[in-house]
């Protein structure tokens, strides 16, 4: 890809890519690595074809990339260690930071984790999420409901566990 | 007529607005002017952009063109690899349907060339050189879906599929340097008996395996496993 096109994309999309990586990974160094990896992978492509929905493309690309990283063994071990210290596993209210749910994210099925990030971190409407992942808003509603149920389950388990320790 | 209330902007909506991609920008701006929450959120994004100062690292490797000497050396390595490794590649093709067009590949890693096989373990920075085998002339595009579910076109570099002549294991005139995304990757060789845009090959790859193919098209797949360390 032409260097000036890449620079322009980086200037426009870099802040959102870094924000998303920080939200999911909660590790500054890893988030910056993701930022570089996403754009370096584009540098090896002859063209960038997703021009009409460029921002949406970067949201999807970065979210999937970070969720994959979250699922790898090293990160899961780190998350377990953090959970062991004192992080609550409460269901996040709409608009709150998603920090508390990273362990849940790592365990959710791929599609549910993706929907959870768009719904809670980005506060997207079900219509917006439907366009991004290629399904109806109604189906997105069902997915969001499944995310809520799974988070509530984790919350109950965590409450029981912390009650047992005190 | 009933006025439709513009919904609050999501983070995506804010970024699309700042990037000039929002279809109804006027309505969005009118909403922001009357909504403190959206105004604050947009301001947050503007500040975030102004503060963004992480430099973009230069790519360590690029797809072609390579410098002439490196190209000659790489070509020599691949040619040697083809003569030395051809029998292994032919043996590996035994599981494929007779007469069906197929793709194959060679991997250049740390100056060594080896024939690729199903499940081949590769690392970021490795170069792949593809081959095509077909009994009939047609058109070919090679695309991949990586572990991050991103579709990339590996061959050709143009917007349309490249013609391919009948022949066995014809080395294609384009190499690919693998990027940093690790995990399982599936490579699709889309052969059709007519010219077609590579975007169509991407659509075929994105569709679930087993989905009906366009008439006159055949797909051959290869799986590789990309790891950070070999």
mmCIF file of N, CA and C in Angstrom, chain B residues 100-152:
data_model
loop_
_atom_site.group_PDB
_atom_site.id
_atom_site.type_symbol
_atom_site.label_atom_id
_atom_site.label_comp_id
_atom_site.label_asym_id
_atom_site.label_seq_id
_atom_site.Cartn_x
_atom_site.Cartn_y
_atom_site.Cartn_z
ATOM 1 N N UNK B 100 -9.150 -32.220 -10.589
ATOM 2 C CA UNK B 100 -9.583 -30.938 -10.025
ATOM 3 C C UNK B 100 -8.388 -29.985 -9.966
ATOM 4 N N UNK B 101 -8.590 -28.726 -10.361
ATOM 5 C CA UNK B 101 -7.473 -27.787 -10.253
ATOM 6 C C UNK B 101 -7.039 -27.630 -8.796
ATOM 7 N N UNK B 102 -5.770 -27.467 -8.572
ATOM 8 C CA UNK B 102 -5.267 -27.349 -7.197
ATOM 9 C C UNK B 102 -4.248 -26.226 -7.089
ATOM 10 N N UNK B 103 -4.084 -25.756 -5.870
ATOM 11 C CA UNK B 103 -2.997 -24.819 -5.592
ATOM 12 C C UNK B 103 -2.017 -25.493 -4.632
ATOM 13 N N UNK B 104 -0.790 -25.043 -4.674
ATOM 14 C CA UNK B 104 0.224 -25.528 -3.745
ATOM 15 C C UNK B 104 1.080 -24.331 -3.353
ATOM 16 N N UNK B 105 2.068 -24.564 -2.511
ATOM 17 C CA UNK B 105 2.918 -23.425 -2.155
ATOM 18 C C UNK B 105 4.280 -23.870 -1.642
ATOM 19 N N UNK B 106 5.195 -22.945 -1.728
ATOM 20 C CA UNK B 106 6.519 -23.117 -1.151
ATOM 21 C C UNK B 106 6.694 -22.051 -0.082
ATOM 22 N N UNK B 107 7.454 -22.392 0.932
ATOM 23 C CA UNK B 107 7.697 -21.433 2.015
ATOM 24 C C UNK B 107 9.177 -21.081 2.029
ATOM 25 N N UNK B 108 9.468 -19.792 2.015
ATOM 26 C CA UNK B 108 10.856 -19.338 2.186
ATOM 27 C C UNK B 108 10.988 -18.827 3.609
ATOM 28 N N UNK B 109 11.850 -19.494 4.378
ATOM 29 C CA UNK B 109 12.045 -19.113 5.787
ATOM 30 C C UNK B 109 13.538 -19.067 6.081
ATOM 31 N N UNK B 110 14.009 -17.919 6.512
ATOM 32 C CA UNK B 110 15.420 -17.742 6.880
ATOM 33 C C UNK B 110 16.349 -18.258 5.781
ATOM 34 N N UNK B 111 16.052 -17.932 4.549
ATOM 35 C CA UNK B 111 16.914 -18.294 3.437
ATOM 36 C C UNK B 111 16.745 -19.717 2.935
ATOM 37 N N UNK B 112 15.892 -20.517 3.576
ATOM 38 C CA UNK B 112 15.643 -21.899 3.157
ATOM 39 C C UNK B 112 14.258 -21.987 2.514
ATOM 40 N N UNK B 113 14.159 -22.814 1.492
ATOM 41 C CA UNK B 113 12.865 -22.990 0.839
ATOM 42 C C UNK B 113 12.389 -24.420 1.055
ATOM 43 N N UNK B 114 11.128 -24.563 1.430
ATOM 44 C CA UNK B 114 10.572 -25.903 1.586
ATOM 45 C C UNK B 114 9.194 -25.940 0.942
ATOM 46 N N UNK B 115 8.768 -27.127 0.569
ATOM 47 C CA UNK B 115 7.426 -27.285 0.017
ATOM 48 C C UNK B 115 6.417 -27.229 1.149
ATOM 49 N N UNK B 116 5.333 -26.539 0.912
ATOM 50 C CA UNK B 116 4.292 -26.449 1.929
ATOM 51 C C UNK B 116 3.368 -27.648 1.848
ATOM 52 N N UNK B 117 2.849 -28.047 2.992
ATOM 53 C CA UNK B 117 1.893 -29.151 3.035
ATOM 54 C C UNK B 117 0.711 -28.738 3.906
ATOM 55 N N UNK B 118 -0.344 -29.549 3.904
ATOM 56 C CA UNK B 118 -1.523 -29.243 4.715
ATOM 57 C C UNK B 118 -1.109 -29.071 6.178
ATOM 58 N N UNK B 119 -1.570 -28.014 6.806
ATOM 59 C CA UNK B 119 -1.246 -27.771 8.208
ATOM 60 C C UNK B 119 0.141 -27.214 8.429
ATOM 61 N N UNK B 120 0.781 -26.763 7.358
ATOM 62 C CA UNK B 120 2.149 -26.247 7.455
ATOM 63 C C UNK B 120 2.252 -25.160 8.531
ATOM 64 N N UNK B 121 3.293 -25.242 9.357
ATOM 65 C CA UNK B 121 3.493 -24.217 10.378
ATOM 66 C C UNK B 121 4.433 -23.157 9.816
ATOM 67 N N UNK B 122 3.961 -21.931 9.829
ATOM 68 C CA UNK B 122 4.733 -20.816 9.290
ATOM 69 C C UNK B 122 4.788 -19.718 10.349
ATOM 70 N N UNK B 123 5.629 -18.729 10.097
ATOM 71 C CA UNK B 123 5.735 -17.621 11.051
ATOM 72 C C UNK B 123 5.604 -16.306 10.291
ATOM 73 N N UNK B 124 5.216 -15.237 11.003
ATOM 74 C CA UNK B 124 5.156 -13.934 10.339
ATOM 75 C C UNK B 124 6.506 -13.602 9.702
ATOM 76 N N UNK B 125 6.455 -13.063 8.499
ATOM 77 C CA UNK B 125 7.681 -12.731 7.793
ATOM 78 C C UNK B 125 8.091 -13.790 6.792
ATOM 79 N N UNK B 126 7.572 -15.021 6.913
ATOM 80 C CA UNK B 126 7.845 -16.045 5.913
ATOM 81 C C UNK B 126 7.248 -15.606 4.580
ATOM 82 N N UNK B 127 7.898 -16.025 3.493
ATOM 83 C CA UNK B 127 7.358 -15.713 2.161
ATOM 84 C C UNK B 127 6.711 -16.966 1.588
ATOM 85 N N UNK B 128 5.536 -16.809 1.025
ATOM 86 C CA UNK B 128 4.856 -17.926 0.355
ATOM 87 C C UNK B 128 4.873 -17.681 -1.140
ATOM 88 N N UNK B 129 5.205 -18.711 -1.879
ATOM 89 C CA UNK B 129 5.161 -18.654 -3.343
ATOM 90 C C UNK B 129 4.169 -19.727 -3.770
ATOM 91 N N UNK B 130 3.145 -19.346 -4.483
ATOM 92 C CA UNK B 130 2.078 -20.286 -4.820
ATOM 93 C C UNK B 130 2.303 -20.946 -6.167
ATOM 94 N N UNK B 131 1.715 -22.137 -6.293
ATOM 95 C CA UNK B 131 1.709 -22.840 -7.574
ATOM 96 C C UNK B 131 0.265 -23.172 -7.928
ATOM 97 N N UNK B 132 0.032 -23.373 -9.215
ATOM 98 C CA UNK B 132 -1.312 -23.758 -9.665
ATOM 99 C C UNK B 132 -1.184 -24.947 -10.608
ATOM 100 N N UNK B 133 -2.074 -25.901 -10.448
ATOM 101 C CA UNK B 133 -2.129 -27.061 -11.349
ATOM 102 C C UNK B 133 -3.545 -27.175 -11.887
ATOM 103 N N UNK B 134 -3.653 -27.191 -13.209
ATOM 104 C CA UNK B 134 -4.976 -27.326 -13.795
ATOM 105 C C UNK B 134 -4.860 -27.977 -15.177
ATOM 106 N N UNK B 135 -5.870 -28.745 -15.531
ATOM 107 C CA UNK B 135 -5.865 -29.396 -16.844
ATOM 108 C C UNK B 135 -6.477 -28.498 -17.916
ATOM 109 N N UNK B 136 -7.215 -27.472 -17.455
ATOM 110 C CA UNK B 136 -7.880 -26.585 -18.418
ATOM 111 C C UNK B 136 -7.503 -25.134 -18.160
ATOM 112 N N UNK B 137 -7.424 -24.356 -19.215
ATOM 113 C CA UNK B 137 -7.147 -22.923 -19.042
ATOM 114 C C UNK B 137 -8.329 -22.266 -18.334
ATOM 115 N N UNK B 138 -8.058 -21.267 -17.549
ATOM 116 C CA UNK B 138 -9.133 -20.564 -16.847
ATOM 117 C C UNK B 138 -8.585 -19.334 -16.166
ATOM 118 N N UNK B 139 -9.253 -18.907 -15.093
ATOM 119 C CA UNK B 139 -8.817 -17.740 -14.340
ATOM 120 C C UNK B 139 -8.704 -18.132 -12.867
ATOM 121 N N UNK B 140 -7.755 -17.535 -12.204
ATOM 122 C CA UNK B 140 -7.465 -17.930 -10.827
ATOM 123 C C UNK B 140 -7.277 -16.705 -9.921
ATOM 124 N N UNK B 141 -7.822 -16.801 -8.719
ATOM 125 C CA UNK B 141 -7.510 -15.826 -7.659
ATOM 126 C C UNK B 141 -7.268 -16.628 -6.388
ATOM 127 N N UNK B 142 -6.337 -16.162 -5.566
ATOM 128 C CA UNK B 142 -6.048 -16.844 -4.294
ATOM 129 C C UNK B 142 -6.307 -15.854 -3.157
ATOM 130 N N UNK B 143 -7.158 -16.254 -2.243
ATOM 131 C CA UNK B 143 -7.464 -15.386 -1.100
ATOM 132 C C UNK B 143 -7.297 -16.188 0.191
ATOM 133 N N UNK B 144 -7.209 -15.501 1.277
ATOM 134 C CA UNK B 144 -7.074 -16.212 2.554
ATOM 135 C C UNK B 144 -7.995 -15.595 3.597
ATOM 136 N N UNK B 145 -8.364 -16.412 4.558
ATOM 137 C CA UNK B 145 -9.084 -15.912 5.736
ATOM 138 C C UNK B 145 -8.200 -16.241 6.936
ATOM 139 N N UNK B 146 -7.743 -15.212 7.622
ATOM 140 C CA UNK B 146 -6.822 -15.480 8.721
ATOM 141 C C UNK B 146 -7.572 -15.669 10.040
ATOM 142 N N UNK B 147 -6.809 -15.830 11.105
ATOM 143 C CA UNK B 147 -7.424 -16.128 12.408
ATOM 144 C C UNK B 147 -8.292 -14.986 12.909
ATOM 145 N N UNK B 148 -8.035 -13.784 12.426
ATOM 146 C CA UNK B 148 -8.858 -12.636 12.821
ATOM 147 C C UNK B 148 -10.055 -12.471 11.896
ATOM 148 N N UNK B 149 -10.282 -13.510 11.060
ATOM 149 C CA UNK B 149 -11.419 -13.521 10.116
ATOM 150 C C UNK B 149 -11.302 -12.431 9.050
ATOM 151 N N UNK B 150 -10.081 -12.031 8.768
ATOM 152 C CA UNK B 150 -9.874 -11.022 7.737
ATOM 153 C C UNK B 150 -9.544 -11.703 6.422
ATOM 154 N N UNK B 151 -10.229 -11.274 5.368
ATOM 155 C CA UNK B 151 -9.958 -11.829 4.039
ATOM 156 C C UNK B 151 -8.889 -10.980 3.363
ATOM 157 N N UNK B 152 -7.866 -11.631 2.804
ATOM 158 C CA UNK B 152 -6.812 -10.932 2.071
ATOM 159 C C UNK B 152 -6.643 -11.589 0.716
#
